[in-house]
Coordinates of C-alpha atoms in Angstrom, one line a residue:
M1 CA 25.5 -13.8 -19.1
S2 CA 25.6 -9.4 -19.9
T3 CA 24.9 -7.2 -17.1
V4 CA 22.0 -4.6 -18.2
L5 CA 22.7 -2.2 -15.2
R6 CA 25.5 -1.9 -12.7
I7 CA 25.8 0.9 -10.0
D8 CA 29.5 1.1 -8.6
N9 CA 30.0 3.4 -5.3
L10 CA 27.3 5.5 -6.0
R11 CA 26.5 8.6 -3.5
I12 CA 23.8 10.8 -3.8
E13 CA 23.0 13.9 -1.3
T14 CA 20.8 16.9 -0.9
V15 CA 21.8 20.0 -2.5
G16 CA 22.8 23.1 -0.1
D17 CA 25.4 24.6 2.0
Q18 CA 24.8 21.4 4.2
P19 CA 24.4 18.7 2.2
R20 CA 23.3 15.5 3.3
T21 CA 23.8 12.2 2.3
L22 CA 21.1 10.0 1.2
V23 CA 22.4 7.1 -0.6
D24 CA 26.4 6.6 0.5
G25 CA 28.8 4.1 -1.7
V26 CA 25.8 1.5 -3.3
S27 CA 27.1 -0.7 -5.1
L28 CA 24.3 -3.1 -7.2
R29 CA 24.4 -5.0 -10.4
V30 CA 20.9 -7.0 -12.7
D31 CA 22.2 -9.1 -15.2
R32 CA 19.9 -10.2 -18.1
G33 CA 16.8 -12.1 -17.7
E34 CA 17.3 -12.0 -13.8
S35 CA 15.2 -10.1 -11.6
L36 CA 16.7 -8.1 -8.4
G37 CA 15.0 -7.5 -5.4
V38 CA 15.9 -4.1 -3.3
V39 CA 14.3 -4.1 0.0
G40 CA 14.3 -1.9 2.9
E41 CA 12.1 0.7 4.8
S42 CA 10.9 4.4 3.7
G43 CA 14.3 6.7 3.5
S44 CA 16.6 3.7 3.1
G45 CA 17.9 5.1 -0.5
K46 CA 16.2 2.1 -2.6
S47 CA 14.3 3.9 -5.0
L48 CA 16.8 7.3 -5.0
T49 CA 19.3 4.4 -5.8
V50 CA 17.5 3.2 -9.1
L51 CA 15.7 6.9 -9.9
A52 CA 19.5 8.2 -10.1
A53 CA 19.8 5.3 -12.8
L54 CA 17.1 6.8 -15.3
G55 CA 18.3 10.6 -14.5
L56 CA 15.1 10.6 -12.4
L57 CA 16.3 12.3 -9.0
P58 CA 13.6 14.2 -7.7
V59 CA 14.5 18.3 -7.3
G60 CA 16.9 19.3 -4.2
T61 CA 19.2 16.0 -4.9
R62 CA 21.9 15.2 -6.5
I63 CA 25.1 12.4 -7.7
A64 CA 28.1 13.2 -5.5
G65 CA 29.8 10.2 -6.6
G66 CA 29.9 6.6 -8.0
R67 CA 29.4 5.2 -11.7
I68 CA 26.3 4.3 -13.4
V69 CA 26.5 2.0 -16.2
L70 CA 23.0 1.0 -18.4
D71 CA 23.5 -1.4 -21.3
E72 CA 27.3 -1.0 -21.6
Q73 CA 26.6 3.1 -21.8
V74 CA 28.4 4.8 -19.1
L75 CA 25.9 7.6 -18.1
V76 CA 27.8 8.9 -15.1
D77 CA 31.5 8.5 -13.9
V78 CA 31.7 11.2 -11.4
E79 CA 35.7 10.8 -11.5
A80 CA 35.5 10.6 -15.0
G81 CA 33.7 13.7 -15.4
V82 CA 31.0 11.8 -17.6
W83 CA 27.2 13.0 -17.6
A84 CA 24.9 12.1 -19.7
G85 CA 22.7 14.7 -20.9
E86 CA 19.1 14.6 -20.7
R87 CA 18.7 13.8 -25.3
E88 CA 20.6 10.6 -24.3
L89 CA 19.0 10.1 -20.9
R90 CA 15.2 10.5 -23.0
A91 CA 16.2 7.9 -25.5
L92 CA 17.0 5.3 -23.1
R93 CA 13.9 5.7 -21.0
G94 CA 11.1 3.3 -22.5
R95 CA 13.5 1.7 -24.8
T96 CA 16.7 0.6 -22.8
A97 CA 15.3 0.7 -19.4
A98 CA 11.6 1.2 -18.2
M99 CA 9.5 2.0 -15.3
V100 CA 6.5 1.1 -13.2
F101 CA 5.2 3.5 -10.3
Q102 CA 3.7 2.6 -7.0
D103 CA 0.5 4.8 -7.7
P104 CA -0.9 4.1 -11.1
M105 CA -3.5 6.9 -10.4
S106 CA -1.3 9.8 -10.0
S107 CA 1.2 8.6 -12.8
L108 CA -2.3 8.3 -15.3
D109 CA -3.5 11.9 -16.8
P110 CA -7.1 11.8 -15.3
L111 CA -8.2 13.9 -18.2
R112 CA -7.2 11.3 -21.0
A113 CA -8.5 8.5 -22.7
V114 CA -5.7 5.3 -21.4
G115 CA -5.4 4.3 -24.4
A116 CA -4.3 7.4 -25.7
Q117 CA -1.8 7.4 -23.0
V118 CA -0.3 4.0 -23.9
A119 CA -0.4 4.7 -27.9
S120 CA 1.5 8.3 -26.5
A121 CA 4.0 6.3 -25.0
V122 CA 4.1 3.9 -28.7
R123 CA 4.7 7.6 -30.1
V124 CA 7.9 8.5 -28.2
H125 CA 10.4 6.2 -29.7
A126 CA 8.6 5.6 -33.0
P127 CA 7.1 9.5 -34.1
R128 CA 6.7 8.2 -37.7
L129 CA 4.0 6.0 -36.4
G130 CA 0.5 7.3 -37.5
R131 CA -1.8 7.9 -34.8
R132 CA -3.5 5.0 -36.2
A133 CA -1.3 2.8 -36.0
A134 CA -0.4 3.8 -32.7
R135 CA -3.7 3.4 -31.4
E136 CA -4.1 -0.2 -32.8
R137 CA -0.1 -1.0 -31.1
A138 CA -2.2 0.2 -27.7
V139 CA -4.8 -1.9 -27.9
E140 CA -2.6 -4.8 -28.6
L141 CA -0.1 -3.8 -25.4
L142 CA -3.6 -3.5 -23.5
T143 CA -4.8 -7.0 -24.7
S144 CA -1.3 -8.6 -23.9
V145 CA -1.5 -7.8 -20.2
G146 CA -5.0 -9.2 -20.0
V147 CA -7.1 -6.3 -20.5
R148 CA -10.6 -7.5 -21.5
D149 CA -12.2 -5.7 -24.2
A150 CA -9.1 -3.8 -24.8
A151 CA -10.4 -2.0 -27.9
E152 CA -13.0 -0.6 -25.9
R153 CA -12.1 0.0 -22.4
A154 CA -9.1 2.0 -24.3
A155 CA -11.4 4.8 -24.6
T156 CA -12.3 5.2 -21.0
R157 CA -10.5 7.8 -18.9
P158 CA -8.3 6.0 -15.3
H159 CA -10.9 6.6 -13.3
Q160 CA -12.7 4.3 -14.4
W161 CA -10.3 1.4 -13.9
S162 CA -9.9 -0.3 -11.1
G163 CA -6.2 0.2 -9.3
G164 CA -5.3 -3.4 -10.6
M165 CA -6.7 -2.5 -14.0
R166 CA -4.3 0.7 -13.7
Q167 CA -1.3 -1.1 -13.2
R168 CA -2.1 -3.7 -16.4
A169 CA -1.8 -0.3 -18.4
M170 CA 1.5 1.3 -16.8
I171 CA 3.2 -2.1 -17.4
A172 CA 1.7 -2.1 -21.3
M173 CA 3.3 1.4 -21.4
A174 CA 6.4 0.1 -19.5
I175 CA 6.5 -2.6 -22.1
A176 CA 5.7 -0.7 -25.4
H177 CA 9.3 -0.9 -26.8
D178 CA 10.2 -4.2 -25.0
P179 CA 13.4 -2.9 -22.7
L180 CA 15.8 -5.0 -21.8
L181 CA 15.1 -3.9 -17.8
L182 CA 11.8 -3.1 -15.8
I183 CA 12.0 -1.3 -12.5
A184 CA 9.4 -1.7 -10.6
D185 CA 9.2 0.8 -7.6
E186 CA 6.3 -0.6 -5.3
P187 CA 4.3 -1.6 -7.5
T188 CA 1.5 -3.7 -5.8
T189 CA 1.3 -1.1 -2.1
A190 CA -2.1 -0.3 -2.7
L191 CA -3.3 -3.3 -4.7
D192 CA -5.4 -6.3 -2.5
V193 CA -4.0 -9.4 -2.2
T194 CA -5.4 -11.2 -5.3
V195 CA -4.8 -8.5 -7.5
Q196 CA -1.3 -8.2 -6.3
A197 CA -0.4 -11.4 -7.2
Q198 CA -2.3 -11.0 -10.4
V199 CA 0.2 -7.9 -11.2
M200 CA 3.2 -10.2 -10.1
D201 CA 2.4 -13.0 -12.6
L202 CA 1.9 -10.4 -15.4
L203 CA 5.9 -9.2 -14.5
A204 CA 6.5 -12.9 -14.6
E205 CA 5.1 -13.2 -18.0
V206 CA 6.3 -10.5 -19.7
R207 CA 9.8 -11.2 -18.9
E208 CA 9.8 -14.6 -19.9
R209 CA 8.0 -13.1 -23.2
T210 CA 10.5 -10.4 -23.8
G211 CA 13.8 -11.9 -21.9
S212 CA 14.0 -8.2 -20.0
A213 CA 15.5 -8.3 -16.5
L214 CA 13.4 -6.3 -13.7
V215 CA 14.4 -4.4 -10.4
L216 CA 11.7 -4.8 -7.9
I217 CA 11.6 -1.9 -5.2
T218 CA 9.8 -2.8 -2.5
H219 CA 9.5 -3.3 1.5
D220 CA 7.5 -6.5 1.7
L221 CA 10.1 -9.3 2.4
G222 CA 7.5 -11.9 1.2
L223 CA 6.9 -10.4 -2.2
V224 CA 10.7 -10.4 -3.2
A225 CA 10.8 -13.9 -1.7
E226 CA 8.0 -15.1 -4.1
N227 CA 9.8 -12.6 -7.1
S228 CA 13.3 -12.1 -7.1
D229 CA 16.3 -14.2 -7.9
R230 CA 18.5 -12.1 -6.0
L231 CA 18.3 -10.0 -3.4
A232 CA 20.1 -6.3 -1.8
V233 CA 19.0 -5.3 1.6
M234 CA 19.0 -1.2 1.5
H235 CA 19.5 0.4 5.8
H236 CA 20.4 4.2 6.0
G237 CA 21.5 5.0 2.3
R238 CA 23.7 1.7 2.3
V239 CA 23.9 -1.9 1.1
V240 CA 23.9 -3.9 4.5
E241 CA 23.1 -7.8 2.9
T242 CA 23.1 -8.7 -0.6
G243 CA 23.1 -12.5 -2.0
E244 CA 20.9 -14.8 -4.0
T245 CA 17.5 -14.2 -2.4
R246 CA 16.9 -17.9 -0.8
A247 CA 20.3 -17.9 0.6
V248 CA 19.7 -14.2 2.4
L249 CA 16.2 -15.4 4.0
D250 CA 17.4 -18.8 4.8
A251 CA 20.3 -17.6 6.8
P252 CA 20.4 -13.4 7.1
A253 CA 24.1 -12.5 8.1
E254 CA 22.9 -9.1 9.3
D255 CA 21.3 -8.0 12.2
Y256 CA 19.4 -5.7 10.1
T257 CA 18.0 -8.5 8.1
R258 CA 16.5 -10.7 10.7
R259 CA 15.2 -7.0 12.5
L260 CA 13.0 -7.1 9.3
M261 CA 12.1 -10.8 9.0
A262 CA 11.0 -10.8 12.8
A263 CA 8.3 -7.6 11.9
M264 CA 6.8 -9.2 9.4
P265 CA 3.2 -10.5 10.9
A266 CA 3.6 -14.0 12.5
E267 CA 2.0 -16.9 11.0
S268 CA 0.1 -16.9 14.1
E269 CA -3.0 -16.2 15.6
R270 CA -3.8 -13.3 18.6
T271 CA -3.9 -14.5 22.2
A272 CA -7.6 -14.7 23.8
P273 CA -8.8 -11.2 23.6
A274 CA -10.2 -9.1 26.5
V275 CA -13.5 -9.3 25.9
R276 CA -15.6 -7.4 29.0
T277 CA -19.1 -9.6 28.7
G278 CA -20.4 -7.0 31.4
E279 CA -20.8 -4.1 28.9
A280 CA -22.6 -3.7 25.8
D281 CA -21.3 -4.2 22.1
A282 CA -19.5 -2.1 20.9
L283 CA -20.9 -2.5 17.5
V284 CA -24.5 -4.5 16.7
A285 CA -25.6 -4.0 12.7
E286 CA -28.0 -5.7 11.4
D287 CA -29.0 -6.3 7.7
I288 CA -26.7 -3.0 6.5
V289 CA -27.9 -2.3 2.4
V290 CA -25.9 0.6 1.3
E291 CA -26.8 1.2 -2.5
Y292 CA -25.7 4.5 -4.5
R293 CA -27.1 6.0 -7.1
I294 CA -24.8 6.9 -10.1
P295 CA -25.7 9.2 -12.8
G296 CA -27.3 8.1 -16.0
R297 CA -27.9 4.5 -14.6
S298 CA -31.9 3.9 -13.7
N299 CA -31.3 1.7 -10.9
P300 CA -28.9 2.5 -7.9
V301 CA -25.5 0.0 -7.1
R302 CA -26.2 -1.9 -4.0
A303 CA -22.7 -2.0 -2.6
V304 CA -22.9 -3.5 0.8
D305 CA -26.4 -6.4 0.7
G306 CA -27.6 -7.2 3.9
V307 CA -24.5 -7.6 6.1
S308 CA -24.9 -8.1 9.6
V309 CA -21.6 -7.4 11.9
R310 CA -21.8 -7.7 16.0
I311 CA -18.2 -6.5 17.9
A312 CA -18.1 -6.8 21.7
A313 CA -16.0 -4.8 24.0
G314 CA -12.5 -5.5 23.4
E315 CA -13.1 -7.5 20.4
T316 CA -11.7 -7.0 16.8
V317 CA -13.5 -8.0 13.7
A318 CA -11.6 -7.9 10.1
V319 CA -13.4 -7.4 6.8
V320 CA -11.7 -8.4 4.3
G321 CA -12.0 -8.4 0.7
E322 CA -11.1 -7.0 -2.9
S323 CA -11.6 -3.7 -3.4
G324 CA -15.4 -3.2 -4.4
C325 CA -16.3 -5.9 -2.2
G326 CA -18.1 -3.3 0.2
K327 CA -16.0 -3.4 3.2
S328 CA -15.4 0.7 3.3
S329 CA -18.8 1.4 2.2
L330 CA -19.7 -0.7 5.6
A331 CA -17.7 1.3 7.7
K332 CA -18.9 4.5 6.3
A333 CA -22.3 3.4 7.1
V334 CA -21.5 2.1 10.6
L335 CA -20.4 5.6 10.9
G336 CA -22.9 7.5 9.2
I337 CA -20.7 9.0 6.8
Q338 CA -22.8 7.3 3.8
P339 CA -26.1 6.0 5.3
A340 CA -27.4 2.6 5.4
T341 CA -30.6 2.4 2.6
R342 CA -31.7 -0.5 5.1
G343 CA -30.5 -2.1 8.6
S344 CA -29.9 -1.0 12.3
I345 CA -26.9 0.2 14.0
A346 CA -25.9 0.5 17.5
V347 CA -23.1 1.6 19.1
A348 CA -22.3 1.1 22.9
G349 CA -25.9 -0.2 23.3
A350 CA -26.9 3.4 21.8
R351 CA -29.4 3.1 18.8
M352 CA -27.6 5.5 15.8
G353 CA -29.6 7.5 13.2
A354 CA -28.1 6.4 9.4
A355 CA -26.9 9.6 8.7
I356 CA -24.2 11.2 10.8
A357 CA -26.3 14.3 10.9
Q358 CA -29.3 12.0 12.7
R359 CA -26.7 11.7 15.5
T360 CA -25.9 13.5 18.4
A361 CA -22.6 14.6 19.3
V362 CA -22.4 12.2 22.1
E363 CA -23.5 9.3 19.9
R364 CA -21.1 11.0 17.5
E365 CA -18.9 9.9 19.9
R366 CA -18.8 6.7 20.4
A367 CA -17.1 5.6 17.1
Q368 CA -14.1 7.1 15.6
I369 CA -11.6 6.3 12.8
V370 CA -8.6 6.5 12.2
F371 CA -7.0 6.5 8.5
Q372 CA -5.0 4.9 6.4
D373 CA -3.3 7.6 5.3
P374 CA -1.8 9.6 8.6
Y375 CA -0.3 12.4 6.7
S376 CA -3.4 13.3 4.6
A377 CA -5.4 12.8 7.5
L378 CA -4.0 15.5 9.6
D379 CA -4.2 19.3 9.4
P380 CA -0.5 20.1 8.2
R381 CA -1.0 23.5 9.5
L382 CA -1.7 22.4 13.3
T383 CA 0.8 21.6 16.0
V384 CA 0.7 17.8 17.8
H385 CA -1.0 19.2 20.5
D386 CA -3.2 21.6 18.8
L387 CA -4.5 17.8 16.8
V388 CA -5.4 16.1 19.5
A389 CA -6.7 19.2 21.4
E390 CA -9.2 19.7 18.8
P391 CA -11.9 17.6 19.5
L392 CA -11.3 18.3 23.1
R393 CA -12.3 21.9 22.1
I394 CA -15.4 21.2 20.0
R395 CA -17.3 19.7 23.4
R396 CA -15.5 22.2 25.2
A397 CA -13.6 19.5 27.1
Y398 CA -10.5 21.0 26.8
D399 CA -7.8 20.4 29.7
R400 CA -3.5 20.6 28.7
G401 CA -3.3 17.3 30.8
K402 CA -5.7 15.6 29.0
V403 CA -3.9 16.1 25.9
A404 CA -0.6 14.8 27.9
G405 CA -2.1 11.9 28.6
L406 CA -3.5 11.1 25.4
L407 CA 0.1 11.4 23.5
A408 CA 1.6 9.2 26.6
D409 CA -1.2 6.6 26.0
V410 CA 0.2 6.6 22.3
G411 CA 4.0 6.2 23.1
L412 CA 4.7 10.0 22.7
D413 CA 6.4 11.9 25.0
E414 CA 5.3 16.2 25.5
S415 CA 8.5 16.7 23.0
F416 CA 6.2 15.7 20.6
A417 CA 3.6 18.4 21.4
K418 CA 5.1 21.3 19.9
R419 CA 5.9 19.5 16.1
M420 CA 4.4 20.0 12.8
P421 CA 2.6 16.9 11.3
G422 CA 5.6 17.4 8.7
Q423 CA 8.6 16.9 11.1
L424 CA 7.0 13.3 12.1
S425 CA 7.8 10.0 11.0
G426 CA 4.9 7.8 9.2
G427 CA 4.3 5.9 12.7
Q428 CA 4.9 8.7 14.6
R429 CA 1.9 10.7 12.4
Q430 CA -0.5 7.4 13.0
R431 CA 0.2 7.4 16.6
V432 CA -1.2 11.3 16.6
G433 CA -4.6 9.6 14.8
I434 CA -5.1 7.6 17.0
A435 CA -4.4 9.6 20.0
R436 CA -7.0 12.2 18.3
A437 CA -9.1 9.5 18.1
L438 CA -9.4 8.6 21.4
A439 CA -9.6 11.8 22.4
L440 CA -13.3 11.5 23.2
R441 CA -13.4 8.5 24.9
P442 CA -15.3 6.2 22.0
R443 CA -16.5 2.6 22.3
L444 CA -15.9 1.5 19.0
L445 CA -12.2 2.5 16.8
V446 CA -13.0 1.9 13.1
L447 CA -9.3 0.8 11.6
D448 CA -9.2 2.1 7.6
E449 CA -6.1 0.1 6.6
P450 CA -4.4 1.8 9.8
V451 CA -0.9 0.4 8.6
S452 CA -1.0 -0.4 5.2
A453 CA 1.2 2.7 4.3
L454 CA 3.9 1.8 7.0
D455 CA 6.9 0.2 6.7
V456 CA 6.6 -3.2 8.1
S457 CA 8.8 -2.3 11.4
I458 CA 6.2 0.4 12.0
Q459 CA 3.2 -1.7 11.4
A460 CA 4.1 -4.1 14.2
Q461 CA 4.5 -1.0 16.6
V462 CA 1.3 0.4 15.5
L463 CA -0.5 -3.2 16.2
T464 CA 1.4 -3.5 19.3
L465 CA -0.4 0.0 20.0
L466 CA -3.4 -1.0 18.8
D467 CA -3.6 -4.2 21.0
A468 CA -2.5 -2.6 24.3
L469 CA -4.8 0.4 24.0
Q470 CA -8.0 -2.2 23.3
R471 CA -7.0 -4.1 26.3
E472 CA -6.5 -1.5 28.6
H473 CA -9.8 0.7 27.6
G474 CA -11.8 -2.0 26.7
L475 CA -12.4 -0.9 22.6
G476 CA -14.0 -2.7 20.4
Y477 CA -12.1 -2.5 16.6
L478 CA -14.1 -2.9 13.4
F479 CA -10.8 -3.4 11.1
I480 CA -10.5 -3.1 7.5
S481 CA -7.8 -4.5 5.5
H482 CA -7.0 -6.1 2.1
D483 CA -3.7 -7.0 4.6
L484 CA -4.4 -11.1 5.5
G485 CA -0.9 -11.4 7.5
V486 CA -1.9 -8.1 10.0
V487 CA -5.4 -9.3 10.0
R488 CA -4.4 -13.0 11.4
S489 CA -2.0 -10.9 14.0
I490 CA -5.0 -8.8 15.5
A491 CA -7.9 -10.1 15.0
D492 CA -10.6 -11.9 16.8
R493 CA -13.7 -13.2 13.9
V494 CA -12.7 -12.3 10.5
I495 CA -15.8 -11.6 8.2
V496 CA -14.8 -12.3 4.1
M497 CA -16.7 -10.3 2.1
Q498 CA -17.4 -10.8 -1.9
N499 CA -19.8 -8.3 -4.0
G500 CA -21.4 -6.7 -0.9
R501 CA -22.3 -9.8 1.1
V502 CA -20.4 -12.1 3.8
V503 CA -19.4 -15.4 2.1
E504 CA -17.6 -16.4 5.3
E505 CA -17.3 -15.4 8.9
A506 CA -15.6 -17.5 11.5
P507 CA -12.6 -17.0 14.2
T508 CA -9.3 -16.0 12.6
A509 CA -7.2 -19.3 13.8
Q510 CA -10.5 -21.2 11.9
I511 CA -10.1 -19.1 8.8
F512 CA -6.9 -19.5 7.8
R513 CA -6.5 -23.3 9.2
D514 CA -9.8 -24.5 7.7
P515 CA -11.5 -22.1 5.2
Q516 CA -14.3 -22.9 3.9
H517 CA -15.4 -21.0 1.2
P518 CA -13.8 -21.0 -2.4
F519 CA -13.1 -16.9 -2.7
T520 CA -11.3 -17.2 1.0
R521 CA -9.2 -20.1 0.2
Q522 CA -8.5 -17.5 -3.0
L523 CA -7.6 -14.8 -0.8
L524 CA -5.1 -17.0 1.3
A525 CA -3.7 -18.5 -1.6
A526 CA -1.8 -14.9 -2.9
V527 CA -0.5 -13.6 0.6
P528 CA 2.9 -13.5 0.1
R529 CA 5.1 -15.7 2.0
L530 CA 8.8 -16.0 3.3
D531 CA 8.9 -19.6 2.4
G532 CA 6.6 -19.6 -0.6
P533 CA 7.6 -20.6 -4.0
R534 CA 9.6 -18.7 -6.6
R535 CA 7.0 -17.2 -8.7
T536 CA 7.1 -18.3 -12.5
A537 CA 5.3 -17.4 -15.8
Q538 CA 1.8 -18.6 -15.7
A539 CA -1.8 -17.6 -16.4
S540 CA -2.8 -14.8 -14.3
S541 CA -6.3 -14.5 -13.9
R542 CA -7.8 -11.6 -15.5
P543 CA -9.8 -8.9 -13.8

């Protein structure tokens, strides 16, 4: 079997007077028709390593050593002084190797129709192809990746497509010229579990149909277990373990690999919650309806349709479902960000107005939110101290000791107080977000995908922190998530939503061991598992 990509002793470093090594002596090989999983936490160098093969290193970094060979063409050989030029690299991108990026929304031009963008990808290596023929080929490609009514949808813009559909469009562009190698960099991180399964099924189909090789870059070991033939584990810029995927996961030789596996959410439920029976329920929401009006449509869109939620003090209730099911709209209604059209909401025994403007300052303090992306949720111009102190100052309750206490509660010592958000890791930023949410002593925390942007080991630390804070303060948690593994480890009860309605509600153990609704069973079946079966090409479900 011939080798499509070979990387030998690659070293990447920052540019400057004091260069810092980012990738240190990495060697990888990908054969035709093979799938290689490259797994590691943020900063491990996994994406940099593969980006180097396409000449796509970010500004401020450079290849300092090693050799890269793509389809028998030497692109880089530092010792021999061989460096492929931009013209050579452009000829290879898309034709020999193509990339599917993590966030399709940021990769697509929001102002151009999706079909036009696919057609542009077609014409990159076929400049003599007419515009009409390119558009027809774009529709063929979109159809081949499972886009229904492709000719009609091709005329619409990216914001009119779901996340899974946008990723299908990215795959269509990547396979436009039947490349020998597909590189998928965290291709499903932002997607719901069922859509994730559809995208991975699609990649398996493409590989079988075209014979292309696949490099799957991810931090999700479950995804690697089901979708790769071989596995390379990276840590601090080095490959610490490599081998056949099943062999590595069945008997990992390195401590770091074992730690990654141990950090994955356990396939068991949390211990009994510290529910405080003498206190008012953290949340009682009854018959909530949320509707949105869209210009040009006479009837409003009903995002939430008669949903009721009760959360006791000290209890965690998770709301799960696919994108567009209404779970985030429900959370916004609870907080008053998106006023409920109908229904009643009470937090810690106090009846709330539908809109946040109708709630008093004291009422608003009772429910706070922890956002998904800790970086964009924090003002980059403020220190950690000022970020946590801000809500206290607004309420004229500022005290330096309170800020220090809040930081201590989330596991950050006083040395963090003077730091800026940009000087913190993702997990540390999320701890600051939690401290800020706790500043006014709420009774309910709405946790909107609070760990989905974090590496698996950091996820485990944040979930442990949330559990400890809940047991100490008797907080109620409304936990919004698409990650059923995380839900299983933290939730006491689970609400499953589909098309704005609750289709199943039960204690967590019952949901996972004896799901009643077909949609719940579908969600559970799509969860990647370390011991899951190897994914092969099949007819993936089409959105």
